[in-house]
Coordinates of C-alpha atoms in Angstrom, one line a residue:
Chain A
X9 CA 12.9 45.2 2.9
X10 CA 10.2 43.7 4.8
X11 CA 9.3 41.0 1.9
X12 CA 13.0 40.3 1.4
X13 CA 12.9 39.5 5.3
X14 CA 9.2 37.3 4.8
X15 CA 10.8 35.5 2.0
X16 CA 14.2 34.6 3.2
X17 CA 12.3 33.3 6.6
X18 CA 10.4 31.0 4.2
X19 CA 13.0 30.2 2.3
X20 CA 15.3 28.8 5.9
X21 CA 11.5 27.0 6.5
X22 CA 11.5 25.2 3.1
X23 CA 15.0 24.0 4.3
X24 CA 13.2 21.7 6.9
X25 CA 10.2 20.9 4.9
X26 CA 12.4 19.3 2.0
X27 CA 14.2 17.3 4.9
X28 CA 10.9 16.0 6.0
X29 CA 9.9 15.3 2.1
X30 CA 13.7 13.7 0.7
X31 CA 12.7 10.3 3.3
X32 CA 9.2 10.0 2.3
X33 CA 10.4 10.6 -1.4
X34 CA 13.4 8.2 -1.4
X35 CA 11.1 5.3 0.1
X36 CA 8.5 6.1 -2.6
X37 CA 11.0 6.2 -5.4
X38 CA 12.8 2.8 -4.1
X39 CA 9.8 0.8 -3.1
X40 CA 6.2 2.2 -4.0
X41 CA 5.7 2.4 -0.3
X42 CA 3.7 5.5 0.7
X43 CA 4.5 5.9 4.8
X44 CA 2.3 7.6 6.2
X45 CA 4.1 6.9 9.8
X46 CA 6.5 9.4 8.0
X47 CA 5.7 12.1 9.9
X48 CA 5.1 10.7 13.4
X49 CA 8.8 9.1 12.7
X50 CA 10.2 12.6 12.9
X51 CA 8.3 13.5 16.2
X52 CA 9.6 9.8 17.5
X53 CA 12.8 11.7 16.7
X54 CA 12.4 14.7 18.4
X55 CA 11.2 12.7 21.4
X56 CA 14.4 10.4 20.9
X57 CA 16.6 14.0 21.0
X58 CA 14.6 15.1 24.0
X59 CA 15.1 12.2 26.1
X60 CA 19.2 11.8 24.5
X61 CA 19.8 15.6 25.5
X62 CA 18.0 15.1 29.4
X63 CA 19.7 12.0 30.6
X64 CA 23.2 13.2 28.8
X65 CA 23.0 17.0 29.5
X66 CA 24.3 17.5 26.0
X67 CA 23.1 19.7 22.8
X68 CA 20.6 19.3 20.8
X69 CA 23.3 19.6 17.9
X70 CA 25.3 16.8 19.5
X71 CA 22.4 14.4 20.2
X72 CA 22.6 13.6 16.3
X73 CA 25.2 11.5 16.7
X74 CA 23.6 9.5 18.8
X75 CA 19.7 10.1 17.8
X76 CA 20.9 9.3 13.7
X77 CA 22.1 5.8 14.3
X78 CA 19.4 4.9 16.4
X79 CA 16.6 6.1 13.9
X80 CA 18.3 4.5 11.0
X81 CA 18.8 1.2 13.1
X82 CA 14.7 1.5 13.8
X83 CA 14.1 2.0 9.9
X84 CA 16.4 -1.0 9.2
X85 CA 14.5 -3.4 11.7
X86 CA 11.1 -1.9 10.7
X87 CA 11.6 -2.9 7.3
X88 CA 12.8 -6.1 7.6
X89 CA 10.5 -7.3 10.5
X90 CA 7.5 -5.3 9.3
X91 CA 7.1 -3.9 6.0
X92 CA 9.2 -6.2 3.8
X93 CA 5.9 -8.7 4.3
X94 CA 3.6 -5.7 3.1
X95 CA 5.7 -5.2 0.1
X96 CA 3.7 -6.8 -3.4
X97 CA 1.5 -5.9 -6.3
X98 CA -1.2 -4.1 -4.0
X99 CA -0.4 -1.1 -2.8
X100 CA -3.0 -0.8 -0.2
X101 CA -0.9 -3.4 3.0
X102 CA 1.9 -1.4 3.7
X103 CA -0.5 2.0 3.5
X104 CA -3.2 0.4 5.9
X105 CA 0.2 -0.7 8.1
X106 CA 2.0 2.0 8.3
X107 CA -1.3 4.2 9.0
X108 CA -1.8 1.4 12.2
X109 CA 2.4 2.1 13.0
X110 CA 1.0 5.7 13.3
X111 CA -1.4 5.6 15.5
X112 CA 0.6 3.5 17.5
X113 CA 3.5 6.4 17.6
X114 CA 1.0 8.8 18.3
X115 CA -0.5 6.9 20.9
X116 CA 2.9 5.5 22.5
X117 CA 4.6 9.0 22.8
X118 CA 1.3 10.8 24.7
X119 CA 1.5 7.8 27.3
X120 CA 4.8 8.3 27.6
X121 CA 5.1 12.3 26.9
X122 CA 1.7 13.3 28.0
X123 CA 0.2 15.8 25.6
X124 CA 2.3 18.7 27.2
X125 CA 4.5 20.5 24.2
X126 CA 7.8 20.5 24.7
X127 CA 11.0 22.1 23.6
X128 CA 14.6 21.5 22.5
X129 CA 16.9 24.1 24.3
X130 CA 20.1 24.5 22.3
X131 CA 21.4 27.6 24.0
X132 CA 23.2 30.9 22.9
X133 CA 23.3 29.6 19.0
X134 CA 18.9 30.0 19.2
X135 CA 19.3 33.6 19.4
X136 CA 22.2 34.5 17.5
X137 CA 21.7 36.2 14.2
X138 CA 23.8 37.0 11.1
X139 CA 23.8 40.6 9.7
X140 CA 23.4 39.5 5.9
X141 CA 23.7 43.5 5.5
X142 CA 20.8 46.4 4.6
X143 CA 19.1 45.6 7.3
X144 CA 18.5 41.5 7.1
X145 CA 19.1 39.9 10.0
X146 CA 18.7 36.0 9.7
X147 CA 18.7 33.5 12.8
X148 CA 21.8 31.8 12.9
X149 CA 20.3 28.1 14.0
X150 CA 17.7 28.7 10.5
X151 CA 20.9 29.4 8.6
X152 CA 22.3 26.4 9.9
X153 CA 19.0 24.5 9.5
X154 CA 19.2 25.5 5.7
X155 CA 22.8 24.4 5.1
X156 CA 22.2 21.3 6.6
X157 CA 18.7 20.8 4.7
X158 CA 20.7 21.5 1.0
X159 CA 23.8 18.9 2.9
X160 CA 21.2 16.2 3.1
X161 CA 19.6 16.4 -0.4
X162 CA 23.2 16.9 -1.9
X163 CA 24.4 13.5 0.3
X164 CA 20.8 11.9 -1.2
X165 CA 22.1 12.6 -4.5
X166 CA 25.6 11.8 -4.6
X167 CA 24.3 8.4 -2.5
X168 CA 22.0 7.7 -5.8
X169 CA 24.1 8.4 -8.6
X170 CA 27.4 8.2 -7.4
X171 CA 27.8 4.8 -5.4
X172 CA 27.0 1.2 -5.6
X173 CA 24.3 1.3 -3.0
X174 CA 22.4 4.1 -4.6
X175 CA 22.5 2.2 -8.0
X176 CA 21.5 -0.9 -5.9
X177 CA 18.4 1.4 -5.2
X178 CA 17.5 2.7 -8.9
X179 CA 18.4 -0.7 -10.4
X180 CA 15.7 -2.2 -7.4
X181 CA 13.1 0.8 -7.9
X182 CA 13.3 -0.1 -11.9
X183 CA 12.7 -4.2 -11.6
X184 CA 13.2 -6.0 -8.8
X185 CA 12.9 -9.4 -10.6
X186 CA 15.7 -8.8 -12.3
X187 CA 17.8 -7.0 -9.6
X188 CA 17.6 -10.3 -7.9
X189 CA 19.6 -11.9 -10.8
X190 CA 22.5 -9.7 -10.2
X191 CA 22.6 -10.8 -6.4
X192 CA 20.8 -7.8 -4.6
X193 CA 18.4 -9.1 -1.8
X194 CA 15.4 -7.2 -2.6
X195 CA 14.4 -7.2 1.4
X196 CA 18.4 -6.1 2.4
X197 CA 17.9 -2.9 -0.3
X198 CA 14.5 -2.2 1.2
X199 CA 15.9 -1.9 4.8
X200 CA 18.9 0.2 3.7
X201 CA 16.5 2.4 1.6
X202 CA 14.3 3.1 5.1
X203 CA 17.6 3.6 7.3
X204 CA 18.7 5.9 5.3
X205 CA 15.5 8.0 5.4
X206 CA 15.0 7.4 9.0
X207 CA 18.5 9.1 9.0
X208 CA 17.2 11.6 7.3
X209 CA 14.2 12.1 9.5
X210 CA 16.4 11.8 12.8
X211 CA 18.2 15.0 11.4
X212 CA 14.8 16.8 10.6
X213 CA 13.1 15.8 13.7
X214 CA 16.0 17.2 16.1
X215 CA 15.5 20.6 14.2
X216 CA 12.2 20.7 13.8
X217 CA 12.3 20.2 18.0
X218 CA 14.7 23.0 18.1
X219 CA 12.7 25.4 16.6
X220 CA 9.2 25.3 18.0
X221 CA 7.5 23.4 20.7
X222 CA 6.3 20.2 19.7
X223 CA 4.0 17.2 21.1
X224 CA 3.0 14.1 20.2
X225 CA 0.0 14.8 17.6
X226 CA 2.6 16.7 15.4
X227 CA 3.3 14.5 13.1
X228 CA 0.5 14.4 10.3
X229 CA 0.7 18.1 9.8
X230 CA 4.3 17.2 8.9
X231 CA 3.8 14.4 7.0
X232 CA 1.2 16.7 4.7
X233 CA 4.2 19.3 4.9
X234 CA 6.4 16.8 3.4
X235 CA 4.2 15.4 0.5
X236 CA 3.4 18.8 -0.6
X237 CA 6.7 19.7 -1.2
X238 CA 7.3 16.1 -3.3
X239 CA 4.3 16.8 -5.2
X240 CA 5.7 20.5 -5.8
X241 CA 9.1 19.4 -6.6
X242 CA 7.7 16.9 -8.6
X243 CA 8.2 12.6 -7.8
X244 CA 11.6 11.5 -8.6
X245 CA 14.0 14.3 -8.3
X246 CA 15.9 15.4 -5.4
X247 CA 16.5 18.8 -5.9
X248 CA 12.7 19.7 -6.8
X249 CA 12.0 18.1 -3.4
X250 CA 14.2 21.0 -1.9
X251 CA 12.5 23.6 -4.3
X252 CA 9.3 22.0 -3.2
X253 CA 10.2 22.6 0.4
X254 CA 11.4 26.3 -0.5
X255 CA 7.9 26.9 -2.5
X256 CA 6.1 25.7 0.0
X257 CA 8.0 27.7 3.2
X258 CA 8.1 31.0 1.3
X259 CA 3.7 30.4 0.2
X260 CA 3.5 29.7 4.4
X261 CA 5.7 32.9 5.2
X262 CA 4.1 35.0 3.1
X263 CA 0.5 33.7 3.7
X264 CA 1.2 34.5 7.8
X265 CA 2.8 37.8 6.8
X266 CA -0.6 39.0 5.7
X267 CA -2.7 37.3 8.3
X268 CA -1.4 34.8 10.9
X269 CA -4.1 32.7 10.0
X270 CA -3.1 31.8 6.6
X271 CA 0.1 30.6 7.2
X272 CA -1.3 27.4 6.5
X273 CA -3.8 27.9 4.2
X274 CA -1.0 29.3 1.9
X275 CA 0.9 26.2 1.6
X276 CA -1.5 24.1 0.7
X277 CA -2.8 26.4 -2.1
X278 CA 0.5 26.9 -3.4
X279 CA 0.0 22.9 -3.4
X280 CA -3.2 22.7 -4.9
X281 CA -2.2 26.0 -7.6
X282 CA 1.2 23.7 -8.7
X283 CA -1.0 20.9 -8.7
X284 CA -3.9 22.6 -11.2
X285 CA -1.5 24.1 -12.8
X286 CA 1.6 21.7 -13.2
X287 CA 0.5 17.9 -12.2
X288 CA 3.9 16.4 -12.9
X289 CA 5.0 18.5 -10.5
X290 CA 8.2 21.6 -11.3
X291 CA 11.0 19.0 -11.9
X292 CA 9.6 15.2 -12.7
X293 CA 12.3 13.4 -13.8
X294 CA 12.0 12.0 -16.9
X295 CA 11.1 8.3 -16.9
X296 CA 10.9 6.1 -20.0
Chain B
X12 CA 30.4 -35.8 -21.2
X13 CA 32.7 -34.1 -18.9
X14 CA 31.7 -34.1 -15.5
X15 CA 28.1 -32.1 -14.8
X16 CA 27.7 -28.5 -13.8
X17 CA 24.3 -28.4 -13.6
X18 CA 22.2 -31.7 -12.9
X19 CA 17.7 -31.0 -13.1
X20 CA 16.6 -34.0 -12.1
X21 CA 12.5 -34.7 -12.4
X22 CA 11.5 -31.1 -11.5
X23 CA 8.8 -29.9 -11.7
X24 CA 7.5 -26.2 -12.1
X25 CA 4.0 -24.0 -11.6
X26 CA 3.1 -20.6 -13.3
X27 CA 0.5 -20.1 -10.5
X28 CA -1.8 -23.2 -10.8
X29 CA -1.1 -23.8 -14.3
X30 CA 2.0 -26.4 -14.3
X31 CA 4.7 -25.5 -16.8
X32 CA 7.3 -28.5 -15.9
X33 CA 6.4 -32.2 -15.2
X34 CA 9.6 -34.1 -14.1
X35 CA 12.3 -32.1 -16.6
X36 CA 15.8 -33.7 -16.2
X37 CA 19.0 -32.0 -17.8
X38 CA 23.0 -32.2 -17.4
X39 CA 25.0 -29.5 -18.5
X40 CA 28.7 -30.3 -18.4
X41 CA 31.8 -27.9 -17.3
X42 CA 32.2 -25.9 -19.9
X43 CA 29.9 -27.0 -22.5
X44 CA 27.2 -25.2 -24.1
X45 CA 23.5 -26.8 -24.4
X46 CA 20.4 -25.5 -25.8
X47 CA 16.9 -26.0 -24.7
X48 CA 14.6 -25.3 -27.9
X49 CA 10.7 -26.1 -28.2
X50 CA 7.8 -24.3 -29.3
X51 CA 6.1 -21.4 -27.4
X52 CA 5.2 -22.5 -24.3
X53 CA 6.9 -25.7 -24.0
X54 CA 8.4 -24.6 -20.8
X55 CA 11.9 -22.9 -22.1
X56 CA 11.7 -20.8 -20.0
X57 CA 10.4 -21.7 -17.5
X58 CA 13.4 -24.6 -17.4
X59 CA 15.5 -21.5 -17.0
X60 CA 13.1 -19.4 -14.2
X61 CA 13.3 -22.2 -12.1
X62 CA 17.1 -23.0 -12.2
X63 CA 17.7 -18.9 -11.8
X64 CA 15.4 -19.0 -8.5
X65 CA 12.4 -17.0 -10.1
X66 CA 10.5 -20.2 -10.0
X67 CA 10.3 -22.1 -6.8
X68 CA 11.9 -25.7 -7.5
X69 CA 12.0 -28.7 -5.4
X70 CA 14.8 -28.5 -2.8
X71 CA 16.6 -31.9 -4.6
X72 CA 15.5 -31.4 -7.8
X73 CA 18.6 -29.0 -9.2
X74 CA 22.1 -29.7 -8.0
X75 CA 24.9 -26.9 -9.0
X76 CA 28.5 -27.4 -8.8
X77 CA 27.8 -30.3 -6.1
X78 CA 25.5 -28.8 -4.0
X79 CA 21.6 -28.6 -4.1
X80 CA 19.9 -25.2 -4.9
X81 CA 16.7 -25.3 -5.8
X82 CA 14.4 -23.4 -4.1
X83 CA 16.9 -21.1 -3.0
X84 CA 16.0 -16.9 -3.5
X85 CA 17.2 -15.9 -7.0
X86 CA 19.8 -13.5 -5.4
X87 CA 21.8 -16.6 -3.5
X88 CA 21.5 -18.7 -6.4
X89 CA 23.5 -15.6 -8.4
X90 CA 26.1 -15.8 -5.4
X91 CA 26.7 -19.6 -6.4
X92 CA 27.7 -18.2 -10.3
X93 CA 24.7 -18.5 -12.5
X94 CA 23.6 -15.6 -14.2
X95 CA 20.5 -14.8 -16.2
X96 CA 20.2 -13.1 -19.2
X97 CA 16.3 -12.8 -19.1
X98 CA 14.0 -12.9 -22.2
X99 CA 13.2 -9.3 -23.7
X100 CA 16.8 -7.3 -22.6
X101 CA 15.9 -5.8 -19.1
X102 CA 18.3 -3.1 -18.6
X103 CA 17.8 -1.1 -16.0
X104 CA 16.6 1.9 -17.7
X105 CA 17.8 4.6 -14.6
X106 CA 21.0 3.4 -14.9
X107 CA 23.7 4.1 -17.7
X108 CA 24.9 1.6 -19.5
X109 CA 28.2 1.2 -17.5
X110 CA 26.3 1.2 -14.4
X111 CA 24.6 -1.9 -15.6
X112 CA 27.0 -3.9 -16.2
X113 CA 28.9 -2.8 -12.9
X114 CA 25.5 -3.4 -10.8
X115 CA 26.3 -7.0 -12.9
X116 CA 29.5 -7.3 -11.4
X117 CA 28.7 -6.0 -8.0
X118 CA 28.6 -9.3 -6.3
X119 CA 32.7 -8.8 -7.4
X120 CA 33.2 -12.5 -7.8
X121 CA 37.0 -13.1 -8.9
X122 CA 36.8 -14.3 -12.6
X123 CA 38.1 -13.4 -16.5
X124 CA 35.9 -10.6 -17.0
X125 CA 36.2 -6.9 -16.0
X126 CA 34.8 -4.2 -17.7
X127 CA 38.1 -3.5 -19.9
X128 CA 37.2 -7.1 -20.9
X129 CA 33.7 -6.8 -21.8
X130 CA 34.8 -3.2 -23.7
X131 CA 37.3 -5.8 -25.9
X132 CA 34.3 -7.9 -26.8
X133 CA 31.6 -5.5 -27.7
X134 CA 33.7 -2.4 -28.3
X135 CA 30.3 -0.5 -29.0
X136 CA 29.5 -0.7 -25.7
X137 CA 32.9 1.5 -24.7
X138 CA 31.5 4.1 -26.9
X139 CA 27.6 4.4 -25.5
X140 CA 28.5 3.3 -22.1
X141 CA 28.0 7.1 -20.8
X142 CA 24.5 6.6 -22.1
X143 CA 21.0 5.8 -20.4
X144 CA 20.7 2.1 -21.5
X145 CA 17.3 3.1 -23.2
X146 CA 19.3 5.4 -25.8
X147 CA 21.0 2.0 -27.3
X148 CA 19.7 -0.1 -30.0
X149 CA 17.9 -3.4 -29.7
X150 CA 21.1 -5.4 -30.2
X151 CA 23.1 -3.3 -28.5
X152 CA 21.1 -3.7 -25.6
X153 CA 21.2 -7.4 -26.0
X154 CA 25.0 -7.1 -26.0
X155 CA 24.7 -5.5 -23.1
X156 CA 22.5 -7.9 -21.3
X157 CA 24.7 -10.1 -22.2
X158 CA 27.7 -8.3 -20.6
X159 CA 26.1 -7.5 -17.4
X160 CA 25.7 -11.4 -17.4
X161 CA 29.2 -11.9 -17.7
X162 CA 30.3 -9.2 -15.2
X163 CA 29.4 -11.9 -12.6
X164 CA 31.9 -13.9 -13.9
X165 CA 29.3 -16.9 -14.0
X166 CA 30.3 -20.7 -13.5
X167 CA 26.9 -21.2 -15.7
X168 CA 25.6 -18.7 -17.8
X169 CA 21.6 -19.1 -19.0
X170 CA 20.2 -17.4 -22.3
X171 CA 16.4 -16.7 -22.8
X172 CA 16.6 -16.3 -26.6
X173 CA 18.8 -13.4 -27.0
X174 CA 17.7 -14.3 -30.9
X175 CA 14.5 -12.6 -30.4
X176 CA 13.3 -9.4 -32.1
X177 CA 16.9 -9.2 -34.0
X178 CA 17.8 -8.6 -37.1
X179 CA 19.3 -11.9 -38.1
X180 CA 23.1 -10.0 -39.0
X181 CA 22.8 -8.8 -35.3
X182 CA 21.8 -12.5 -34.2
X183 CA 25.3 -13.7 -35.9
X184 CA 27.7 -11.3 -34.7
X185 CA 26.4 -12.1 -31.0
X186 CA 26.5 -16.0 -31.3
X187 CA 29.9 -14.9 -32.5
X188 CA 31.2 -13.9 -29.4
X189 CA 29.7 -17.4 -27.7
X190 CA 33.0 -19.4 -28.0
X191 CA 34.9 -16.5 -26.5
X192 CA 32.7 -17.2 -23.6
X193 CA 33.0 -20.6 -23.4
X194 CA 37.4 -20.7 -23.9
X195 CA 37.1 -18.3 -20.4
X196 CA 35.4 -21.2 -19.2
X197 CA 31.9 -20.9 -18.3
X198 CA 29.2 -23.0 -19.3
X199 CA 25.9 -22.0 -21.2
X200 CA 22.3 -23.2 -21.5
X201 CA 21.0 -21.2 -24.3
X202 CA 17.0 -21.0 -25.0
X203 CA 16.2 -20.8 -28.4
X204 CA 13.6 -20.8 -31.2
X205 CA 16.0 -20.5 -34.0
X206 CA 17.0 -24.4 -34.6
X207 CA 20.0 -23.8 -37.2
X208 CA 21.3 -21.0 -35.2
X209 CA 20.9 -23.5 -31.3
X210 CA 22.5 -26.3 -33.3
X211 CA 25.5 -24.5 -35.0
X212 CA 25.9 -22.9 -31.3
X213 CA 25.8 -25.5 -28.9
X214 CA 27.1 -28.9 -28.2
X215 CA 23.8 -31.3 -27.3
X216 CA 20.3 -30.1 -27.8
X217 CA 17.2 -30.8 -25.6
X218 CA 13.9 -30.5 -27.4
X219 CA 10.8 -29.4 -24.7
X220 CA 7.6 -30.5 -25.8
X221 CA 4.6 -29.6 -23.4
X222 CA 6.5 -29.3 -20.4
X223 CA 8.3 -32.3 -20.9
X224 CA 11.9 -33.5 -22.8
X225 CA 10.7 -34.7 -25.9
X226 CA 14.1 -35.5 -27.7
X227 CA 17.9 -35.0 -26.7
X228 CA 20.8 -35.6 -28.4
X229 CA 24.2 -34.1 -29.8
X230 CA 23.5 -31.1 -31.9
X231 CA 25.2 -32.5 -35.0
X232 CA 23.6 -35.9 -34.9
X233 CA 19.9 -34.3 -34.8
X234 CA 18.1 -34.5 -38.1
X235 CA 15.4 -31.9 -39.2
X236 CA 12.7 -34.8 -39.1
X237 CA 13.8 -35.8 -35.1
X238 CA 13.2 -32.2 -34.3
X239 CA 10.3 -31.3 -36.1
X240 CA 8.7 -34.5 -34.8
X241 CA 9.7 -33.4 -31.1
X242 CA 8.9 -29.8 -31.4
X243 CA 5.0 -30.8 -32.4
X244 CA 5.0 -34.2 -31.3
X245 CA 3.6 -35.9 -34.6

């Protein structure tokens, strides 16, 4: 009973680590851009859901509608003033750029924030729990956290394969020569591609500040968090990113069940196992 | 001629350093079909790069439908109605074949052909169009190229050799379908190394010969000795 209990807790983790992993992975898989700001975007979140919730006394929950348009707004500008002149047959600009953007988030938010951790309260619904019966009790906000988290990779699919902008993305990720010829503004695609995982960050960020205290030199241990569970789930596929994120949580639950001090140390060699192991990754999609 | 579509007038084009174009005028007319042939690297297609936008052109050097587009970005020149049918198929290979030609068409600019009508004119298409465009053969995917093309409904359609790497039967059935093209009434610049097959097709010819127009003429007035003499200038 008490490993169901270790696992399911990993599992409700996972959900948030494959939120932080679907943006990173849908900016890879559109534009060979690897951000490596990806992770200090989400505490730029948080900080964005901190200050929304203060000034407008409402829930953490509720800032979303506000702290999700402005994310996706910054991705769109960022793209198109910034990284769209990174973009070319060298990978190594927009890495060296975004590493500088960063440093700069890191930087801006502890002038701003000071170093002090803080927290998202979002009342009663933090301690609620669900009786899921013999004894397993789950945290209502986790549950929530993990039904939103398969919502968002579910929307990232239907977005790809079911509508004209996701097959404006594939069509762009597979030559973007030729997606010019059938009227797509390579730069326009780009700064869709980063709203929408800006969006998708905004949501991760506001629960990742719900959860646990955070400050502002939080966001590289996410930003490992989130390629690990690509890498797991394997490039290119959606849903491995989620069983990437669920891998990954239940290593990290299991690894602190034995000693606290593994919880880390667990993911990553559930990372570096998959990795020895299985390269490709659990779920590559198959590219020809 | 009937009044110009397309008017190229002196350009010039660059692969790089290495210059590809040196003052290359052309006129194709409304509704008429021209073909550019020339031996490899005789600038073909880079003729056709340039006019598409790939290639950066002088501003006044190409005139469309009465205004001046070169050097515009390859995706506002598609706006204007010319589409591309680039050498070597291109599908998108994530995408099915009926999403390519709808990612074709997704400019939606009002015109004869819809996907019901592109399913009339290669009815193989209808059947694989569930498909990954990879799982069809070569001239399939040609025909499909060719279809995305038209789902833009294009004022000015350009084709780098769609001849190549096809088995000659598959060649004729798609040069076939050319006239059908042309009644809906867009014009086409077709790229070619097969001579017989450019002349039967179109209406003038332009020969390319180093970059430059070595010989142009009506297709039916050309004799094999004025091309061969312009394709390798002896």
């Amino acid at each position: 009973m008490e490993w169901i209990n270790v696992i399911l807790q990993g599992v409700l983790v996972g959900g948030l680590y494959a939120m932080f992993a679907a943006g990173l992975s849908l900016i890879f898989g559109v534009m060979r851009l690897v951000n490596i700001a990806h992770g200090d975007l989400i505490v730029l979140a948080a900080y964005i859901a901190l200050v929304t919730t203060q000034t407008l006394g409402i829930g953490p929950l509720t800032s979303l509608l506000i702290v999700v348009p402005v994310m996706a707004l910054t991705g769109y500008a960022l793209q198109w003033f910034v990284l769209n002149r990174t973009l070319g047959d060298d990978l190594l600009p927009p890495l060296l750029v975004t590493f500088g953007l960063s440093v700069i988030i890191q930087n801006g938010l502890l002038t701003i924030f000071t170093a002090d951790s803080v927290k998202l309260q979002a009342g009663a619904i933090e301690v609620a729990t669900v009786n899921l019966g013999s004894g397993v009790y789950v945290g209502l906000l986790p549950l929530l956290q993990f039904a939103v988290a398969v919502a968002v990779i579910g929307g990232l699919q239907f977005i790809f394969y079911r509508t004209a902008l996701g097959r404006a993305f594939r069509a762009t990720a597979d030559d973007p020569a030729v997606a010019q010829l059938m009227g797509l503004d390579n730069r326009r695609v780009f700064a869709l591609a980063m709203a929408l995982s800006l969006a998708v960050v905004a949501i991760a960020g506001v629960f990742l500040a719900v959860r646990a205290n955070f400050d502002p030199s939080q966001g590289p241990a996410r930003l490992i968090f989130g390629f690990e569970a690509v890498i797991i789930g394997g490039l290119g596929s959606l849903w491995g990113t989620l069983a990437g994120g669920l891998i990954l949580g239940v290593a990290q639950a299991i690894g602190a069940h034995l000693n606290p001090g593994w919880q880390i140390l667990a993911g990553h060699i559930a990372f570096l196992v998959v990795l020895a192991v299985r390269p490709q990754g659990l779920f590559p999609k198959v590219r020809t | 001629m009937p009044e110009p579509l397309l008017t190229v007038r002196g350009l010039d084009a660059f692969y790089g350093d290495i210059q590809a174009l040196f003052g290359v005028s052309i006129e194709v007319g409304r509704g008429e079909a021209v073909a550019v042939i020339g031996a490899n690297g005789a600038g073909k297609s880079a003729l056709l790069k340039s006019i598409a936008g790939l290639l950066r052109a002088q501003p006044d050097a190409i005139t469309f439908d009465g205004a001046p587009i070169g050097g515009l970005p390859a995706y506002a020149v598609a706006a204007r109605g010319i589409a591309f049918v680039p050498e070597g198929r291109g599908l998108f290979p994530s995408l099915s074949v009926e999403e390519n030609l709808l990612i074709g068409g997704q400019l939606k600019r009002p015109g004869p052909w819809t996907l019901a009508r592109i399913y009339e004119l290669f009815p193989v298409l209808a059947e694989r169009r569930k498909l990954p465009s990879t799982a069809l053969s070569g001239g399939q995917q040609q025909m499909a190229v060719l279809s995305r093309a038209l789902m833009a409904n294009p004022k000015l359609l350009l084709c780098d050799e769609i001849s190549l790497g096809l088995a000659p039967i598959v060649v004729r059935d798609i040069y076939a379908r050319l006239p059908a093209i042309l009644r809906e009434g867009a014009s086409i610049v077709l790229v070619e190394q097969d001579v017989v097959q450019a002349q039967k097709a179109a209406a003038r010819v332009y020969c390319l010969q180093e970059g430059r127009v070595a010989l142009t003429g009506a297709a039916k007035d050309l004799t094999r000795e004025q091309i061969a003499a312009a394709y390798f200038g002896v």
